[in-house]
Amino acid sequence: MLDTATGHRLHALYVVAATMSLRRGELVGLRWSDLDLDEGTLRVQQTVQRVAGQLHVQDAKTEDSEAVLPLPEVTWLTLLEHQERQQTEREALAEVWEEHDLVFPSERGTPMEPTNLSRSFARLRETAGLPGVRLHDLRHTVVSLLMELGVPPHVVQAIAGTPT
């Protein structure tokens, strides 16, 4: 699936989803200020959800949001590349870009509609030949993928410490 996503605007989101066990709303709510790319860590601080027909950005407000999660090397490197790509996108769309500090915003910089992410993932999984796999299912495969990538067990444990 990640190979199929190579070159896709949301490739980095799929890498984060497959390695960090984040929920859909946490992925689209992730801000650059929630990442420490010098230290290679992530903290879930907010989520984006549709409630009563309106898109809302809300504080995560859970014990898990207090946890500082180490980024596996593959995730860290992918986010560094994504940051550069997003800067280019931001500059190209300067007239319409709305800055919200989001790692995975819409194409205009605004919070991404969670259902749009689900639709994007559905197209990706079909292209990859993975019918029936949901974005949420990646949360259940994180431990296996991280171990296969050679991530140290203590790092896998810290990441998997969030409820799945």
Short mmCIF file of N, CA and C in Angstrom, two decimals:
data_model
loop_
_atom_site.label_atom_id
_atom_site.label_comp_id
_atom_site.label_asym_id
_atom_site.label_seq_id
_atom_site.Cartn_x
_atom_site.Cartn_y
_atom_site.Cartn_z
N MET A 1 0.82 -1.19 0.00
CA MET A 1 0.00 0.00 0.00
C MET A 1 0.86 1.25 0.00
N LEU A 2 1.92 1.26 0.82
CA LEU A 2 2.78 2.44 0.88
C LEU A 2 3.52 2.64 -0.44
N ASP A 3 3.90 1.55 -1.08
CA ASP A 3 4.52 1.68 -2.40
C ASP A 3 3.55 2.30 -3.39
N THR A 4 2.30 1.89 -3.35
CA THR A 4 1.27 2.43 -4.23
C THR A 4 1.07 3.93 -3.97
N ALA A 5 1.23 4.35 -2.72
CA ALA A 5 1.02 5.76 -2.36
C ALA A 5 2.21 6.65 -2.69
N THR A 6 3.34 6.06 -3.08
CA THR A 6 4.52 6.86 -3.41
C THR A 6 4.17 7.89 -4.48
N GLY A 7 4.52 9.14 -4.22
CA GLY A 7 4.22 10.22 -5.15
C GLY A 7 2.86 10.87 -4.92
N HIS A 8 2.01 10.24 -4.14
CA HIS A 8 0.68 10.79 -3.82
C HIS A 8 0.85 11.95 -2.84
N ARG A 9 0.02 12.96 -2.96
CA ARG A 9 0.07 14.11 -2.06
C ARG A 9 -0.01 13.70 -0.59
N LEU A 10 -0.73 12.63 -0.29
CA LEU A 10 -0.91 12.19 1.09
C LEU A 10 -0.02 10.99 1.46
N HIS A 11 1.02 10.74 0.70
CA HIS A 11 1.91 9.62 1.00
C HIS A 11 2.39 9.68 2.45
N ALA A 12 2.83 10.83 2.91
CA ALA A 12 3.34 10.95 4.29
C ALA A 12 2.25 10.63 5.31
N LEU A 13 1.02 11.02 5.04
CA LEU A 13 -0.08 10.69 5.95
C LEU A 13 -0.22 9.19 6.07
N TYR A 14 -0.14 8.48 4.95
CA TYR A 14 -0.29 7.03 4.99
C TYR A 14 0.88 6.37 5.72
N VAL A 15 2.07 6.93 5.59
CA VAL A 15 3.22 6.42 6.35
C VAL A 15 2.98 6.63 7.84
N VAL A 16 2.52 7.81 8.22
CA VAL A 16 2.23 8.08 9.64
C VAL A 16 1.13 7.14 10.13
N ALA A 17 0.09 6.96 9.33
CA ALA A 17 -1.01 6.06 9.72
C ALA A 17 -0.51 4.63 9.92
N ALA A 18 0.41 4.20 9.06
CA ALA A 18 0.89 2.82 9.11
C ALA A 18 1.97 2.59 10.16
N THR A 19 2.50 3.66 10.73
CA THR A 19 3.59 3.50 11.70
C THR A 19 3.32 4.09 13.08
N MET A 20 2.27 4.90 13.20
CA MET A 20 2.05 5.59 14.47
C MET A 20 0.71 5.28 15.14
N SER A 21 -0.14 4.51 14.53
CA SER A 21 -1.40 4.08 15.13
C SER A 21 -2.34 5.24 15.46
N LEU A 22 -2.35 6.27 14.60
CA LEU A 22 -3.24 7.41 14.84
C LEU A 22 -4.60 7.18 14.19
N ARG A 23 -5.62 7.75 14.79
CA ARG A 23 -6.97 7.72 14.25
C ARG A 23 -7.09 8.74 13.11
N ARG A 24 -8.12 8.58 12.30
CA ARG A 24 -8.34 9.47 11.16
C ARG A 24 -8.37 10.94 11.58
N GLY A 25 -9.15 11.26 12.60
CA GLY A 25 -9.25 12.65 13.06
C GLY A 25 -7.93 13.19 13.61
N GLU A 26 -7.13 12.30 14.22
CA GLU A 26 -5.81 12.70 14.73
C GLU A 26 -4.85 12.98 13.58
N LEU A 27 -4.94 12.18 12.52
CA LEU A 27 -4.09 12.39 11.36
C LEU A 27 -4.36 13.74 10.71
N VAL A 28 -5.63 14.05 10.47
CA VAL A 28 -5.95 15.31 9.79
C VAL A 28 -5.84 16.51 10.74
N GLY A 29 -5.78 16.26 12.04
CA GLY A 29 -5.61 17.34 13.01
C GLY A 29 -4.17 17.58 13.42
N LEU A 30 -3.25 16.73 12.97
CA LEU A 30 -1.84 16.85 13.35
C LEU A 30 -1.24 18.17 12.84
N ARG A 31 -0.58 18.89 13.74
CA ARG A 31 0.06 20.17 13.39
C ARG A 31 1.57 20.01 13.42
N TRP A 32 2.23 20.87 12.68
CA TRP A 32 3.70 20.88 12.72
C TRP A 32 4.18 21.18 14.12
N SER A 33 3.45 21.98 14.87
CA SER A 33 3.86 22.29 16.25
C SER A 33 3.70 21.09 17.19
N ASP A 34 3.00 20.04 16.74
CA ASP A 34 2.86 18.81 17.53
C ASP A 34 4.04 17.87 17.30
N LEU A 35 4.86 18.21 16.31
CA LEU A 35 6.03 17.40 15.97
C LEU A 35 7.29 18.12 16.43
N ASP A 36 8.25 17.36 16.87
CA ASP A 36 9.59 17.88 17.11
C ASP A 36 10.50 17.07 16.20
N LEU A 37 10.75 17.61 15.01
CA LEU A 37 11.53 16.87 14.04
C LEU A 37 13.02 16.85 14.38
N ASP A 38 13.46 17.74 15.26
CA ASP A 38 14.84 17.68 15.74
C ASP A 38 15.02 16.49 16.67
N GLU A 39 14.03 16.27 17.52
CA GLU A 39 14.07 15.16 18.48
C GLU A 39 13.45 13.88 17.92
N GLY A 40 12.67 14.02 16.83
CA GLY A 40 12.01 12.86 16.25
C GLY A 40 10.85 12.36 17.08
N THR A 41 9.98 13.29 17.53
CA THR A 41 8.85 12.92 18.37
C THR A 41 7.56 13.55 17.86
N LEU A 42 6.45 12.99 18.33
CA LEU A 42 5.11 13.44 17.98
C LEU A 42 4.26 13.41 19.23
N ARG A 43 3.36 14.38 19.33
CA ARG A 43 2.37 14.41 20.41
C ARG A 43 1.02 14.72 19.78
N VAL A 44 0.03 13.90 20.07
CA VAL A 44 -1.31 14.12 19.53
C VAL A 44 -2.00 15.15 20.43
N GLN A 45 -2.29 16.31 19.86
CA GLN A 45 -2.87 17.41 20.64
C GLN A 45 -4.30 17.75 20.24
N GLN A 46 -4.65 17.46 18.98
CA GLN A 46 -5.98 17.84 18.52
C GLN A 46 -6.49 16.84 17.50
N THR A 47 -7.77 16.94 17.24
CA THR A 47 -8.43 16.07 16.28
C THR A 47 -9.40 16.90 15.45
N VAL A 48 -9.69 16.44 14.26
CA VAL A 48 -10.67 17.10 13.39
C VAL A 48 -11.81 16.11 13.18
N GLN A 49 -13.03 16.59 13.46
CA GLN A 49 -14.20 15.72 13.32
C GLN A 49 -15.37 16.52 12.80
N ARG A 50 -16.26 15.82 12.12
CA ARG A 50 -17.52 16.43 11.68
C ARG A 50 -18.56 16.12 12.74
N VAL A 51 -19.14 17.18 13.30
CA VAL A 51 -20.16 17.04 14.33
C VAL A 51 -21.34 17.92 13.93
N ALA A 52 -22.51 17.31 13.88
CA ALA A 52 -23.74 18.03 13.53
C ALA A 52 -23.58 18.83 12.23
N GLY A 53 -22.92 18.20 11.25
CA GLY A 53 -22.78 18.83 9.94
C GLY A 53 -21.67 19.87 9.83
N GLN A 54 -20.96 20.12 10.92
CA GLN A 54 -19.89 21.12 10.91
C GLN A 54 -18.55 20.47 11.19
N LEU A 55 -17.51 20.96 10.54
CA LEU A 55 -16.16 20.47 10.78
C LEU A 55 -15.60 21.19 11.99
N HIS A 56 -15.13 20.41 12.99
CA HIS A 56 -14.62 20.98 14.23
C HIS A 56 -13.20 20.50 14.50
N VAL A 57 -12.36 21.44 14.93
CA VAL A 57 -11.03 21.10 15.43
C VAL A 57 -11.15 21.13 16.94
N GLN A 58 -10.83 19.98 17.57
CA GLN A 58 -11.01 19.86 19.02
C GLN A 58 -9.72 19.39 19.67
N ASP A 59 -9.53 19.78 20.94
CA ASP A 59 -8.41 19.26 21.70
C ASP A 59 -8.59 17.77 21.87
N ALA A 60 -7.46 17.03 21.84
CA ALA A 60 -7.52 15.58 22.01
C ALA A 60 -7.99 15.22 23.42
N LYS A 61 -7.48 15.91 24.43
CA LYS A 61 -7.91 15.76 25.82
C LYS A 61 -7.95 14.31 26.30
N THR A 62 -6.92 13.57 26.04
CA THR A 62 -6.84 12.21 26.55
C THR A 62 -5.47 12.02 27.18
N GLU A 63 -5.31 10.95 27.96
CA GLU A 63 -4.00 10.64 28.51
C GLU A 63 -2.99 10.42 27.40
N ASP A 64 -3.45 9.85 26.29
CA ASP A 64 -2.56 9.59 25.17
C ASP A 64 -2.01 10.88 24.59
N SER A 65 -2.78 11.98 24.66
CA SER A 65 -2.31 13.23 24.09
C SER A 65 -1.16 13.80 24.92
N GLU A 66 -0.99 13.33 26.14
CA GLU A 66 0.13 13.76 26.96
C GLU A 66 1.41 13.01 26.60
N ALA A 67 1.28 11.86 25.94
CA ALA A 67 2.43 11.04 25.60
C ALA A 67 3.21 11.65 24.45
N VAL A 68 4.52 11.63 24.61
CA VAL A 68 5.42 12.03 23.53
C VAL A 68 5.87 10.74 22.86
N LEU A 69 5.48 10.55 21.61
CA LEU A 69 5.76 9.31 20.90
C LEU A 69 6.99 9.47 20.02
N PRO A 70 7.91 8.52 20.09
CA PRO A 70 9.08 8.57 19.21
C PRO A 70 8.69 8.20 17.78
N LEU A 71 9.25 8.92 16.84
CA LEU A 71 8.98 8.62 15.43
C LEU A 71 9.98 7.58 14.92
N PRO A 72 9.49 6.51 14.32
CA PRO A 72 10.41 5.59 13.65
C PRO A 72 11.17 6.35 12.55
N GLU A 73 12.34 5.90 12.23
CA GLU A 73 13.17 6.62 11.26
C GLU A 73 12.46 6.82 9.92
N VAL A 74 11.76 5.78 9.43
CA VAL A 74 11.07 5.90 8.15
C VAL A 74 10.00 7.00 8.22
N THR A 75 9.35 7.13 9.34
CA THR A 75 8.31 8.16 9.50
C THR A 75 8.93 9.54 9.58
N TRP A 76 10.00 9.65 10.34
CA TRP A 76 10.70 10.92 10.50
C TRP A 76 11.21 11.42 9.15
N LEU A 77 11.87 10.55 8.40
CA LEU A 77 12.41 10.94 7.09
C LEU A 77 11.29 11.33 6.12
N THR A 78 10.20 10.58 6.16
CA THR A 78 9.06 10.89 5.29
C THR A 78 8.46 12.24 5.64
N LEU A 79 8.36 12.56 6.93
CA LEU A 79 7.82 13.85 7.35
C LEU A 79 8.74 15.01 6.96
N LEU A 80 10.04 14.81 7.02
CA LEU A 80 10.97 15.85 6.58
C LEU A 80 10.78 16.14 5.09
N GLU A 81 10.65 15.09 4.29
CA GLU A 81 10.39 15.27 2.85
C GLU A 81 9.04 15.95 2.62
N HIS A 82 8.05 15.53 3.39
CA HIS A 82 6.70 16.09 3.26
C HIS A 82 6.70 17.59 3.61
N GLN A 83 7.46 17.96 4.61
CA GLN A 83 7.54 19.37 5.01
C GLN A 83 8.08 20.23 3.86
N GLU A 84 9.08 19.74 3.18
CA GLU A 84 9.64 20.47 2.03
C GLU A 84 8.61 20.55 0.90
N ARG A 85 7.94 19.43 0.61
CA ARG A 85 6.94 19.41 -0.45
C ARG A 85 5.79 20.36 -0.13
N GLN A 86 5.39 20.36 1.14
CA GLN A 86 4.28 21.24 1.53
C GLN A 86 4.66 22.71 1.43
N GLN A 87 5.90 23.03 1.72
CA GLN A 87 6.36 24.42 1.60
C GLN A 87 6.25 24.87 0.14
N THR A 88 6.62 24.01 -0.77
CA THR A 88 6.51 24.31 -2.20
C THR A 88 5.04 24.51 -2.58
N GLU A 89 4.18 23.63 -2.07
CA GLU A 89 2.74 23.73 -2.34
C GLU A 89 2.18 25.04 -1.77
N ARG A 90 2.59 25.38 -0.57
CA ARG A 90 2.13 26.61 0.10
C ARG A 90 2.52 27.85 -0.72
N GLU A 91 3.76 27.86 -1.21
CA GLU A 91 4.23 28.99 -2.01
C GLU A 91 3.48 29.10 -3.33
N ALA A 92 3.23 27.96 -3.97
CA ALA A 92 2.53 27.95 -5.26
C ALA A 92 1.08 28.41 -5.12
N LEU A 93 0.50 28.17 -3.94
CA LEU A 93 -0.91 28.52 -3.71
C LEU A 93 -1.07 29.70 -2.76
N ALA A 94 -0.07 30.55 -2.69
CA ALA A 94 -0.03 31.64 -1.71
C ALA A 94 -1.30 32.49 -1.68
N GLU A 95 -1.92 32.70 -2.84
CA GLU A 95 -3.10 33.57 -2.88
C GLU A 95 -4.32 32.95 -2.21
N VAL A 96 -4.40 31.63 -2.17
CA VAL A 96 -5.58 30.98 -1.59
C VAL A 96 -5.26 30.17 -0.32
N TRP A 97 -3.98 29.99 -0.03
CA TRP A 97 -3.57 29.15 1.12
C TRP A 97 -3.97 29.81 2.43
N GLU A 98 -4.60 29.03 3.30
CA GLU A 98 -4.95 29.48 4.65
C GLU A 98 -4.08 28.68 5.61
N GLU A 99 -3.22 29.36 6.34
CA GLU A 99 -2.28 28.67 7.23
C GLU A 99 -2.96 28.26 8.53
N HIS A 100 -2.90 26.95 8.80
CA HIS A 100 -3.44 26.39 10.04
C HIS A 100 -2.41 25.51 10.74
N ASP A 101 -1.16 25.52 10.25
CA ASP A 101 -0.07 24.74 10.84
C ASP A 101 -0.31 23.24 10.72
N LEU A 102 -1.18 22.83 9.82
CA LEU A 102 -1.53 21.42 9.69
C LEU A 102 -0.50 20.67 8.85
N VAL A 103 -0.17 19.47 9.30
CA VAL A 103 0.75 18.62 8.56
C VAL A 103 0.06 18.06 7.32
N PHE A 104 -1.22 17.73 7.44
CA PHE A 104 -1.98 17.14 6.34
C PHE A 104 -3.27 17.93 6.08
N PRO A 105 -3.13 19.16 5.58
CA PRO A 105 -4.32 19.98 5.32
C PRO A 105 -4.95 19.64 3.97
N SER A 106 -6.05 20.32 3.70
CA SER A 106 -6.64 20.26 2.36
C SER A 106 -5.67 20.93 1.39
N GLU A 107 -6.01 20.96 0.14
CA GLU A 107 -5.14 21.57 -0.86
C GLU A 107 -5.07 23.09 -0.74
N ARG A 108 -5.85 23.67 0.17
CA ARG A 108 -5.80 25.11 0.42
C ARG A 108 -5.24 25.45 1.79
N GLY A 109 -4.84 24.43 2.56
CA GLY A 109 -4.27 24.68 3.87
C GLY A 109 -5.26 24.56 5.02
N THR A 110 -6.54 24.42 4.69
CA THR A 110 -7.57 24.32 5.71
C THR A 110 -7.64 22.89 6.24
N PRO A 111 -8.33 22.67 7.37
CA PRO A 111 -8.48 21.29 7.86
C PRO A 111 -9.13 20.40 6.80
N MET A 112 -8.57 19.22 6.63
CA MET A 112 -9.09 18.26 5.66
C MET A 112 -10.36 17.61 6.19
N GLU A 113 -11.32 17.48 5.33
CA GLU A 113 -12.55 16.77 5.66
C GLU A 113 -12.21 15.30 5.88
N PRO A 114 -12.48 14.74 7.07
CA PRO A 114 -12.15 13.34 7.32
C PRO A 114 -12.73 12.37 6.29
N THR A 115 -13.94 12.63 5.79
CA THR A 115 -14.51 11.71 4.80
C THR A 115 -13.75 11.78 3.48
N ASN A 116 -13.15 12.93 3.16
CA ASN A 116 -12.33 13.01 1.96
C ASN A 116 -11.10 12.13 2.09
N LEU A 117 -10.55 12.07 3.30
CA LEU A 117 -9.41 11.19 3.54
C LEU A 117 -9.84 9.73 3.35
N SER A 118 -11.00 9.38 3.86
CA SER A 118 -11.48 8.01 3.70
C SER A 118 -11.68 7.66 2.22
N ARG A 119 -12.20 8.60 1.44
CA ARG A 119 -12.38 8.37 0.00
C ARG A 119 -11.03 8.19 -0.70
N SER A 120 -10.07 9.04 -0.34
CA SER A 120 -8.74 8.94 -0.91
C SER A 120 -8.11 7.59 -0.60
N PHE A 121 -8.28 7.16 0.65
CA PHE A 121 -7.73 5.87 1.05
C PHE A 121 -8.41 4.73 0.30
N ALA A 122 -9.71 4.83 0.11
CA ALA A 122 -10.44 3.77 -0.62
C ALA A 122 -9.90 3.63 -2.03
N ARG A 123 -9.63 4.75 -2.72
CA ARG A 123 -9.06 4.68 -4.07
C ARG A 123 -7.67 4.06 -4.03
N LEU A 124 -6.88 4.44 -3.04
CA LEU A 124 -5.53 3.91 -2.91
C LEU A 124 -5.54 2.40 -2.66
N ARG A 125 -6.39 1.97 -1.75
CA ARG A 125 -6.42 0.53 -1.43
C ARG A 125 -6.89 -0.30 -2.62
N GLU A 126 -7.81 0.26 -3.43
CA GLU A 126 -8.24 -0.46 -4.62
C GLU A 126 -7.10 -0.59 -5.62
N THR A 127 -6.35 0.50 -5.81
CA THR A 127 -5.20 0.48 -6.70
C THR A 127 -4.16 -0.52 -6.21
N ALA A 128 -4.00 -0.61 -4.90
CA ALA A 128 -3.02 -1.52 -4.30
C ALA A 128 -3.52 -2.97 -4.26
N GLY A 129 -4.79 -3.17 -4.60
CA GLY A 129 -5.35 -4.52 -4.58
C GLY A 129 -5.64 -5.03 -3.18
N LEU A 130 -6.08 -4.13 -2.31
CA LEU A 130 -6.38 -4.48 -0.92
C LEU A 130 -7.84 -4.20 -0.61
N PRO A 131 -8.77 -4.89 -1.26
CA PRO A 131 -10.20 -4.63 -1.01
C PRO A 131 -10.57 -4.94 0.44
N GLY A 132 -11.44 -4.12 0.97
CA GLY A 132 -11.95 -4.37 2.31
C GLY A 132 -11.10 -3.80 3.43
N VAL A 133 -9.91 -3.29 3.13
CA VAL A 133 -9.06 -2.71 4.17
C VAL A 133 -9.50 -1.27 4.39
N ARG A 134 -9.72 -0.93 5.67
CA ARG A 134 -10.10 0.44 6.01
C ARG A 134 -8.88 1.18 6.57
N LEU A 135 -8.90 2.49 6.50
CA LEU A 135 -7.81 3.29 7.07
C LEU A 135 -7.62 2.93 8.54
N HIS A 136 -8.70 2.76 9.25
CA HIS A 136 -8.64 2.44 10.68
C HIS A 136 -7.93 1.09 10.92
N ASP A 137 -8.00 0.20 9.95
CA ASP A 137 -7.35 -1.11 10.10
C ASP A 137 -5.84 -0.98 10.24
N LEU A 138 -5.28 0.10 9.74
CA LEU A 138 -3.83 0.29 9.87
C LEU A 138 -3.40 0.38 11.33
N ARG A 139 -4.29 0.85 12.18
CA ARG A 139 -3.98 0.91 13.61
C ARG A 139 -3.68 -0.48 14.17
N HIS A 140 -4.31 -1.48 13.58
CA HIS A 140 -4.15 -2.84 14.08
C HIS A 140 -2.92 -3.55 13.51
N THR A 141 -2.30 -2.95 12.52
CA THR A 141 -1.12 -3.57 11.92
C THR A 141 0.18 -2.87 12.27
N VAL A 142 0.10 -1.81 13.04
CA VAL A 142 1.29 -1.01 13.34
C VAL A 142 2.40 -1.82 14.00
N VAL A 143 2.08 -2.61 15.00
CA VAL A 143 3.13 -3.35 15.72
C VAL A 143 3.87 -4.28 14.76
N SER A 144 3.13 -5.01 13.95
CA SER A 144 3.77 -5.93 13.00
C SER A 144 4.66 -5.18 12.01
N LEU A 145 4.15 -4.09 11.46
CA LEU A 145 4.94 -3.32 10.50
C LEU A 145 6.20 -2.74 11.14
N LEU A 146 6.06 -2.20 12.32
CA LEU A 146 7.23 -1.60 12.97
C LEU A 146 8.30 -2.64 13.27
N MET A 147 7.88 -3.81 13.73
CA MET A 147 8.86 -4.87 14.00
C MET A 147 9.55 -5.30 12.70
N GLU A 148 8.77 -5.39 11.61
CA GLU A 148 9.34 -5.78 10.32
C GLU A 148 10.33 -4.73 9.81
N LEU A 149 10.05 -3.46 10.13
CA LEU A 149 10.95 -2.38 9.72
C LEU A 149 12.21 -2.31 10.59
N GLY A 150 12.26 -3.13 11.63
CA GLY A 150 13.44 -3.15 12.50
C GLY A 150 13.43 -2.08 13.57
N VAL A 151 12.26 -1.53 13.88
CA VAL A 151 12.15 -0.53 14.93
C VAL A 151 12.41 -1.22 16.27
N PRO A 152 13.24 -0.62 17.13
CA PRO A 152 13.53 -1.25 18.42
C PRO A 152 12.25 -1.52 19.22
N PRO A 153 12.21 -2.65 19.93
CA PRO A 153 10.99 -3.03 20.67
C PRO A 153 10.49 -1.97 21.65
N HIS A 154 11.39 -1.24 22.32
CA HIS A 154 10.92 -0.22 23.26
C HIS A 154 10.22 0.93 22.54
N VAL A 155 10.61 1.21 21.30
CA VAL A 155 9.94 2.25 20.53
C VAL A 155 8.57 1.74 20.08
N VAL A 156 8.51 0.50 19.65
CA VAL A 156 7.23 -0.10 19.26
C VAL A 156 6.27 -0.08 20.44
N GLN A 157 6.76 -0.42 21.61
CA GLN A 157 5.91 -0.42 22.80
C GLN A 157 5.37 0.97 23.11
N ALA A 158 6.20 2.00 22.97
CA ALA A 158 5.77 3.37 23.25
C ALA A 158 4.67 3.79 22.26
N ILE A 159 4.86 3.45 21.00
CA ILE A 159 3.87 3.81 19.99
C ILE A 159 2.59 3.03 20.17
N ALA A 160 2.72 1.74 20.42
CA ALA A 160 1.54 0.87 20.58
C ALA A 160 0.83 1.09 21.91
N GLY A 161 1.41 1.90 22.77
CA GLY A 161 0.79 2.17 24.07
C GLY A 161 -0.54 2.87 23.97
N THR A 162 -0.79 3.48 22.81
CA THR A 162 -2.10 4.11 22.62
C THR A 162 -3.11 3.00 22.35
N PRO A 163 -4.34 3.15 22.83
CA PRO A 163 -5.33 2.10 22.62
C PRO A 163 -5.59 1.90 21.13
N THR A 164 -5.75 0.64 20.73
CA THR A 164 -6.04 0.36 19.32
C THR A 164 -7.46 -0.12 19.16
#
